XYZ file of C-alpha atoms in Angstrom:
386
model
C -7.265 11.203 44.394
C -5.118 14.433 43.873
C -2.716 15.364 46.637
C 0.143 17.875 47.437
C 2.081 16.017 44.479
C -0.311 15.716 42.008
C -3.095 12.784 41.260
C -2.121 9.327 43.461
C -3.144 5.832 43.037
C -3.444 3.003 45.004
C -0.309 0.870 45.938
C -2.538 -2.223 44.063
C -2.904 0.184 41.131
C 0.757 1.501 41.089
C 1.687 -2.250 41.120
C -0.399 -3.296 37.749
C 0.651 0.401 35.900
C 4.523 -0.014 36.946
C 4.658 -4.155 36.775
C 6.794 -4.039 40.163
C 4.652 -5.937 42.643
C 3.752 -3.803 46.422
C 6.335 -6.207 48.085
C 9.341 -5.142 46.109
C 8.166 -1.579 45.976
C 8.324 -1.817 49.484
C 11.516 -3.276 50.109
C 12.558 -0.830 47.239
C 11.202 2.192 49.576
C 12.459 0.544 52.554
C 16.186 0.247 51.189
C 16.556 3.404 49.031
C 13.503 5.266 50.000
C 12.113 5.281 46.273
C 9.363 5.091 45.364
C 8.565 7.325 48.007
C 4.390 6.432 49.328
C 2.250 9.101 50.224
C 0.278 8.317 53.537
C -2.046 10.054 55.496
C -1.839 9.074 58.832
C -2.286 5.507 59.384
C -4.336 5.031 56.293
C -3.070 2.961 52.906
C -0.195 3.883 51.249
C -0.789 5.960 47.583
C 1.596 6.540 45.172
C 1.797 9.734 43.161
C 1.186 8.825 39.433
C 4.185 10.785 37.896
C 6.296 8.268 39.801
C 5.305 5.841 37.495
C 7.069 6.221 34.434
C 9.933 6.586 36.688
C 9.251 3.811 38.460
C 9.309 1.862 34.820
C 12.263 3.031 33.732
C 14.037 1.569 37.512
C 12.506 -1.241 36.518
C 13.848 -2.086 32.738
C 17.264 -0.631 33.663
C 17.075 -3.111 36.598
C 16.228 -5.861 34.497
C 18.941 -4.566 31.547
C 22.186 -5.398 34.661
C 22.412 -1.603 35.429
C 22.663 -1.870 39.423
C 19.534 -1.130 41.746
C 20.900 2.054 43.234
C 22.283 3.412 40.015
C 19.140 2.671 38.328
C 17.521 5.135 40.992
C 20.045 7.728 40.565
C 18.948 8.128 37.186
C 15.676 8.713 37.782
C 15.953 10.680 41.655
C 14.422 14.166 39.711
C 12.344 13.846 36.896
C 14.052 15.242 33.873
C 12.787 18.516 31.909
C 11.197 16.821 28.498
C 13.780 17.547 25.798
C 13.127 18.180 22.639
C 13.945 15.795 20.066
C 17.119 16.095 18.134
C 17.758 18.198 14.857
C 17.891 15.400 12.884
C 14.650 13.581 14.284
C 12.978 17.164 14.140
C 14.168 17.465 10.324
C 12.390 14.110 9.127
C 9.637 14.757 11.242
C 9.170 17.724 9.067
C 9.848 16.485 5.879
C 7.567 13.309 6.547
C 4.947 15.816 7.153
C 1.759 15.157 4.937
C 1.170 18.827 4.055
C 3.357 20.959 1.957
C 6.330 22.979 3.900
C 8.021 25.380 2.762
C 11.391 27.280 4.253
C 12.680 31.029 2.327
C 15.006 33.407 2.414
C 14.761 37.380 1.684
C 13.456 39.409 1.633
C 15.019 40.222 -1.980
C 15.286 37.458 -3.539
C 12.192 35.360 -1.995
C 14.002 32.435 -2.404
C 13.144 28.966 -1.541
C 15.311 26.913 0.539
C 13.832 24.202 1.011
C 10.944 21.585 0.303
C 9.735 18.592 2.024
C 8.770 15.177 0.561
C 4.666 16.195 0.574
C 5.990 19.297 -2.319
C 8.960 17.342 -3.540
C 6.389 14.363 -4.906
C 4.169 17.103 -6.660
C 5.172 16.835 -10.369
C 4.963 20.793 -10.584
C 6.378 21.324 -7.289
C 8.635 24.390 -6.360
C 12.453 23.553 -6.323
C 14.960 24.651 -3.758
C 17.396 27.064 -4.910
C 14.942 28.881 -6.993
C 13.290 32.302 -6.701
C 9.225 31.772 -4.998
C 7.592 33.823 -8.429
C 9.767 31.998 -10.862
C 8.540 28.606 -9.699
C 5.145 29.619 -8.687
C 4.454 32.814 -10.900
C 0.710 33.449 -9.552
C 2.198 34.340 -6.815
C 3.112 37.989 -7.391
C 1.746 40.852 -5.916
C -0.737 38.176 -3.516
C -1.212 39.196 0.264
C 0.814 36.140 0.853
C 3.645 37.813 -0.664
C 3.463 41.282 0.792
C 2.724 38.852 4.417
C 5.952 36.835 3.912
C 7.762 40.494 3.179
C 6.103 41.709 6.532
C 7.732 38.772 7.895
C 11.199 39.337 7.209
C 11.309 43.430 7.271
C 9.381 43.965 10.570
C 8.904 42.390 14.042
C 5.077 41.108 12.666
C 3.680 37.949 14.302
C 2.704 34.338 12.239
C 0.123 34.299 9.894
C -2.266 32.952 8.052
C -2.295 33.626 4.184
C -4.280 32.094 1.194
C -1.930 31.968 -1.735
C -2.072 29.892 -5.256
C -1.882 26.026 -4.771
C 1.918 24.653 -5.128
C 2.338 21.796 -7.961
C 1.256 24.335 -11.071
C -2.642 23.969 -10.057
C -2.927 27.969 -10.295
C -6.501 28.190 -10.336
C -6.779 26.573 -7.136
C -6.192 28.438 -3.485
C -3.861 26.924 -0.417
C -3.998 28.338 3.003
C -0.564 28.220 4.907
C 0.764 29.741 8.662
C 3.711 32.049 7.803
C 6.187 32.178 10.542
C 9.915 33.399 10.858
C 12.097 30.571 11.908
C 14.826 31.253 14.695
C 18.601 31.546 13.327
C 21.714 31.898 13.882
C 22.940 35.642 13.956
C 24.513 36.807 11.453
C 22.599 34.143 9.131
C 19.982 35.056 6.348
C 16.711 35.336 8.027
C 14.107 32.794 7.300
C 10.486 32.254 7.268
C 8.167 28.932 7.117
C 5.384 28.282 5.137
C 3.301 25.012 6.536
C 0.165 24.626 4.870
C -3.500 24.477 6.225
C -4.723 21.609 3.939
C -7.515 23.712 1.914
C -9.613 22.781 -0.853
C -6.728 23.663 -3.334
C -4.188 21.535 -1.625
C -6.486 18.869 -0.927
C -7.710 18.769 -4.672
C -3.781 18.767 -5.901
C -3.175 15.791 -3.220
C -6.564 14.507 -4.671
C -4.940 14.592 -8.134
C -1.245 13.435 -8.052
C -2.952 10.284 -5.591
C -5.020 9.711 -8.865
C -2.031 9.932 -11.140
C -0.233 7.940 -8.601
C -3.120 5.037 -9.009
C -2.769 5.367 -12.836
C 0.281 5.021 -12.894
C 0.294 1.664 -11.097
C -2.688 0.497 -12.749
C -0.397 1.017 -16.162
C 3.125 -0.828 -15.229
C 0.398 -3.635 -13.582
C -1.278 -3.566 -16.977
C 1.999 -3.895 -18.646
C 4.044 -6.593 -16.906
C 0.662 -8.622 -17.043
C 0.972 -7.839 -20.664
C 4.836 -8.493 -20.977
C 3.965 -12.555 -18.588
C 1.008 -12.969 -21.489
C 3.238 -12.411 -24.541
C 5.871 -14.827 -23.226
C 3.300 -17.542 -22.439
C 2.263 -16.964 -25.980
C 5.503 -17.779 -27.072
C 6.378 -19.936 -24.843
C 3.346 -22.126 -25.636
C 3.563 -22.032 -29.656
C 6.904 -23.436 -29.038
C 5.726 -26.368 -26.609
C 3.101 -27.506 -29.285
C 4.848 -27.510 -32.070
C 7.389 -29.630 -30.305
C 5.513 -32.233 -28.784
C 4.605 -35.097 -31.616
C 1.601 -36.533 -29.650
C -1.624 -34.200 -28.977
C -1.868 -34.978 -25.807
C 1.405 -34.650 -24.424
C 1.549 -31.193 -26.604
C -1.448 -29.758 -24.609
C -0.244 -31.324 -21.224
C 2.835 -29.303 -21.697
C 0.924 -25.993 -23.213
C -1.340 -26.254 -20.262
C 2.220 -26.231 -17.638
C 3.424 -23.133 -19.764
C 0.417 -21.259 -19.131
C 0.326 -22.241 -14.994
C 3.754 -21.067 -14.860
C 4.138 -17.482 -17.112
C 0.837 -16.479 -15.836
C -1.190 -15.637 -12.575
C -3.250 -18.809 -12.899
C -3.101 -21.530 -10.474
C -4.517 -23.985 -12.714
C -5.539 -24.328 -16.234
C -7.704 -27.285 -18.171
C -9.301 -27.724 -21.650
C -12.991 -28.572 -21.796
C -13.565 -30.478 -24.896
C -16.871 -29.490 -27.179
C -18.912 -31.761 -28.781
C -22.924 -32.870 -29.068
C -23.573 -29.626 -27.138
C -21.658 -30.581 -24.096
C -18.323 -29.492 -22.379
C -16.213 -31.916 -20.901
C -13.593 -31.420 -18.799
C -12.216 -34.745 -17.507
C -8.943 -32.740 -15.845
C -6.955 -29.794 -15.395
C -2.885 -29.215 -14.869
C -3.043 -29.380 -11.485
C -6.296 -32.035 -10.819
C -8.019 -28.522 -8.816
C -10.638 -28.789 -12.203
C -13.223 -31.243 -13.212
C -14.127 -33.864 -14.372
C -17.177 -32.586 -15.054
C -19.534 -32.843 -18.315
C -21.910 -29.540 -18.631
C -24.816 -29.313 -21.205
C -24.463 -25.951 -22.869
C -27.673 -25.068 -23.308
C -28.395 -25.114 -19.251
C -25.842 -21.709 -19.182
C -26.450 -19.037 -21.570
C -23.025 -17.033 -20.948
C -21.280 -20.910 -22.366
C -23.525 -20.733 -25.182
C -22.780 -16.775 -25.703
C -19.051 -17.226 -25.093
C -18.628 -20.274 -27.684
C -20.740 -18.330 -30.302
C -19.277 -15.162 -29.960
C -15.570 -16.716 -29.014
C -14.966 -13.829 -26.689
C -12.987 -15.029 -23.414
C -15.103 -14.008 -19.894
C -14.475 -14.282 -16.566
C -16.994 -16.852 -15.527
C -20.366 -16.828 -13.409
C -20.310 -18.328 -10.128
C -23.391 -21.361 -11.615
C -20.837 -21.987 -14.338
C -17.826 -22.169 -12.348
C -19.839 -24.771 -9.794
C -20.766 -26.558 -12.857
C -17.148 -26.819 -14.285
C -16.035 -27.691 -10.577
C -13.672 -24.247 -9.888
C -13.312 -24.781 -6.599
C -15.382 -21.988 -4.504
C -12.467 -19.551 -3.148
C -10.918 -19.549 -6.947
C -12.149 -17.521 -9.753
C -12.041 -18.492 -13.515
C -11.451 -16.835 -16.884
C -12.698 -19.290 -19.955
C -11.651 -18.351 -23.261
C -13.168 -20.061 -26.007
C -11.517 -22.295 -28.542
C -12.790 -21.939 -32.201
C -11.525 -22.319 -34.897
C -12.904 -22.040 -39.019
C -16.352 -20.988 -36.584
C -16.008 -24.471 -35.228
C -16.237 -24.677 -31.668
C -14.025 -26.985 -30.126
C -14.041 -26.388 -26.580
C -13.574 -23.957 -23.650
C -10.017 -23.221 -21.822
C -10.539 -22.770 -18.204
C -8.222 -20.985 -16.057
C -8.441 -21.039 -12.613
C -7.205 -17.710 -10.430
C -7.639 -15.884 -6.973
C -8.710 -12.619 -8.204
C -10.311 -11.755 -11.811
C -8.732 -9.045 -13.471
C -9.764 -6.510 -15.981
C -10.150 -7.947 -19.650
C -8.992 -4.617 -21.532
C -8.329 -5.067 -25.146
C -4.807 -5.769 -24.961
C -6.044 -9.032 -22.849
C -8.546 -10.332 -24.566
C -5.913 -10.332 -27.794
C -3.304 -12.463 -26.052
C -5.841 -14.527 -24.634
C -7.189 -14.826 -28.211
C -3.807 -15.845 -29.296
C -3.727 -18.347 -26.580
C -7.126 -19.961 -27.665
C -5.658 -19.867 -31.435
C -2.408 -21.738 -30.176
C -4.697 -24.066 -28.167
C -7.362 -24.350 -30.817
C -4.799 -25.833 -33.216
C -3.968 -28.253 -30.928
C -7.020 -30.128 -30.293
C -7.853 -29.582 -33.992
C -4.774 -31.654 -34.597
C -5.479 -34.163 -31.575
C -9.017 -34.399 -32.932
C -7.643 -35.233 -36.814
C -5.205 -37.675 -35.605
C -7.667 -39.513 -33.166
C -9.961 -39.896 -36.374
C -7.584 -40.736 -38.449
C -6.411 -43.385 -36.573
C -10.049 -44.526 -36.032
C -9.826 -45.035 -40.241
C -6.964 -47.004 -40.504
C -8.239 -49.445 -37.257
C -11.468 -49.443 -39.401
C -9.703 -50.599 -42.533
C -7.453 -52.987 -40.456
């Protein structure tokens, strides 16, 4: 309903919107005369819906220790809406996702000042600096001769198309050119905001691109940088455990703990089966898998490229479901000795840089069971000759 003072509610509804219940807004009402109800004649009592926010405010004040009547004081006129302060104004601004631009002239054009949308453009115009030094398209454009307008005669805002900020010349920006209010006496100023176009869209569409391969490189390298260490780190552990076993047991901890894998295990080759009685961590095997039933094993040992496995072959090796699993192959003299199997939540990208470490790895590894294997035989001689 809309009365004298605006759109009312029901007392029921005030009560839910406000979170004061009808008996205390009475006794409120009844004591200080706030909220006040709007009646006509004998009928229910209505509440004008602008009350509410003031009616709120009562309310957490109330709750805060600041006494009932002062509370109300507060609130007795509703307040003019203020605007926010210079400071909160300024970040608004420079949070803004579309280029803004403040300069002074007319003679020098210079610019003033940038906000973070320009400042993160590689090519972006610098404060401090004249408009057709940084952005030299910009000469002798209507947006130029508008911005002079601006600052020589009483003209109102405007809209201009000028080159694209961040260097990408070829492209066109749109932007509202406006004088800013100052101080007298000051230099005079006028705002650029821009009206996202396709040219500022495209150079926002570019530097987010950069932006992703950018990330995608220092990912690339500290992945690379945790690989080389467990390369290391695991030619060392080998070499100083005496028995095989305990010197893959303690290859197989390096590599859960230098790399993203949550668990790692060594599928032993032989007779055209893959065995893989356990893992680091016990999340793997034991499971035996005939080669021949999965043509990317039989690919992967003959071509002793490392592959982020299919989901048949990860059932088959038991990965648990949720987990992925990257196997690199173990060969060495074009002997295949087995499959390493690590376990991870997400597969990643095998670029060329990873499939060389990983190569190393399966070198380092290879070795290993190559000595295990040599030692396990030749102590099957000497029981034989015993």
């Amino acid at each position: 309903m809309v009365g004298n003072s605006g759109q009312t509610v029901s007392a029921t509804r005030f009560a839910q919107l406000t979170g004061v219940s009808r008996e205390r807004l009475r006794t409120w009402e009844r004591r200080h005369g706030f909220p006040a109800p709007l009646r006509v004649g004998h009928g229910p009592r209505r509440y004008a819906l602008h009350d509410v926010t003031r009616v709120v405010a009562v309310r957490q004040a109330a709750a805060a220790g600041v006494p009932l009547v002062d509370a109300i004081a507060r609130t007795r006129e509703p307040e003019a809406a203020e605007p926010p302060a210079a400071a909160t104004f300024a970040a608004l601004v420079d949070a803004l996702p579309m280029p803004v631009v403040v300069l002074s002239g007319p003679e020098p054009l210079r610019i003033e000042y940038v906000n973070a949308a320009l400042r993160a453009l590689p090519d972006g115009p610098r404060p401090g600096h004249e408009l057709t030094d940084e952005v030299p398209a910009f000469a002798g454009t209507p947006a130029q001769h508008a911005l002079l307008r601006l600052f020589a005669t009483d003209a109102a805002a405007v809209e201009a198309h000028h080159p694209a900020w961040g260097g990408h010349s070829r492209l066109v920006a749109r932007s509202s050119l406006f004088r800013l209010p100052v101080e007298p006496g000051t230099r005079p100023l006028v705002a650029m905001l821009a009206l996202e176009g396709d040219g500022e869209r495209a150079a926002r569409a570019a530097l987010a691109a950069q932006r992703r391969q950018l990330e995608a490189l220092r990912h690339g390298h500290a992945r690379h940088t945790r690989w080389l260490e467990a390369v290391a780190l695991l030619a060392a552990a080998l070499q100083e455990q005496a028995e095989p076993e305990a010197a893959l047991s303690a290859g197989l901890d390096v590599l859960v703990r230098q790399t993203d894998a949550i668990d790692a295990g060594v599928a032993a080759h032989g007779t055209g089966r893959l065995a893989l009685e356990r893992s680091h961590r016990g999340m793997l095997g034991p499971r035996t898998v005939t080669v021949a039933a999965h043509p990317q094993l039989a690919t992967m040992l003959r071509d002793g490229e490392p592959d982020w496995l299919e989901a048949p072959v990860r059932a088959a090796l038991g990965v648990p479901e949720e987990l992925r699993a990257c196997a690199v192959p173990l060969v060495v003299a074009a002997e295949p000795l087995g499959l390493l199997v690590l376990a991870a939540e997400d597969a990643e990208p095998l670029d060329p840089d990873s499939r060389r470490l990983l190569r190393a790895v399966a070198a380092a590894v290879g070795f290993a069971l190559l000595r295990d294997r040599l030692v396990a035989e030749l102590r099957s001689a000497v029981g034989a000759v015993d």
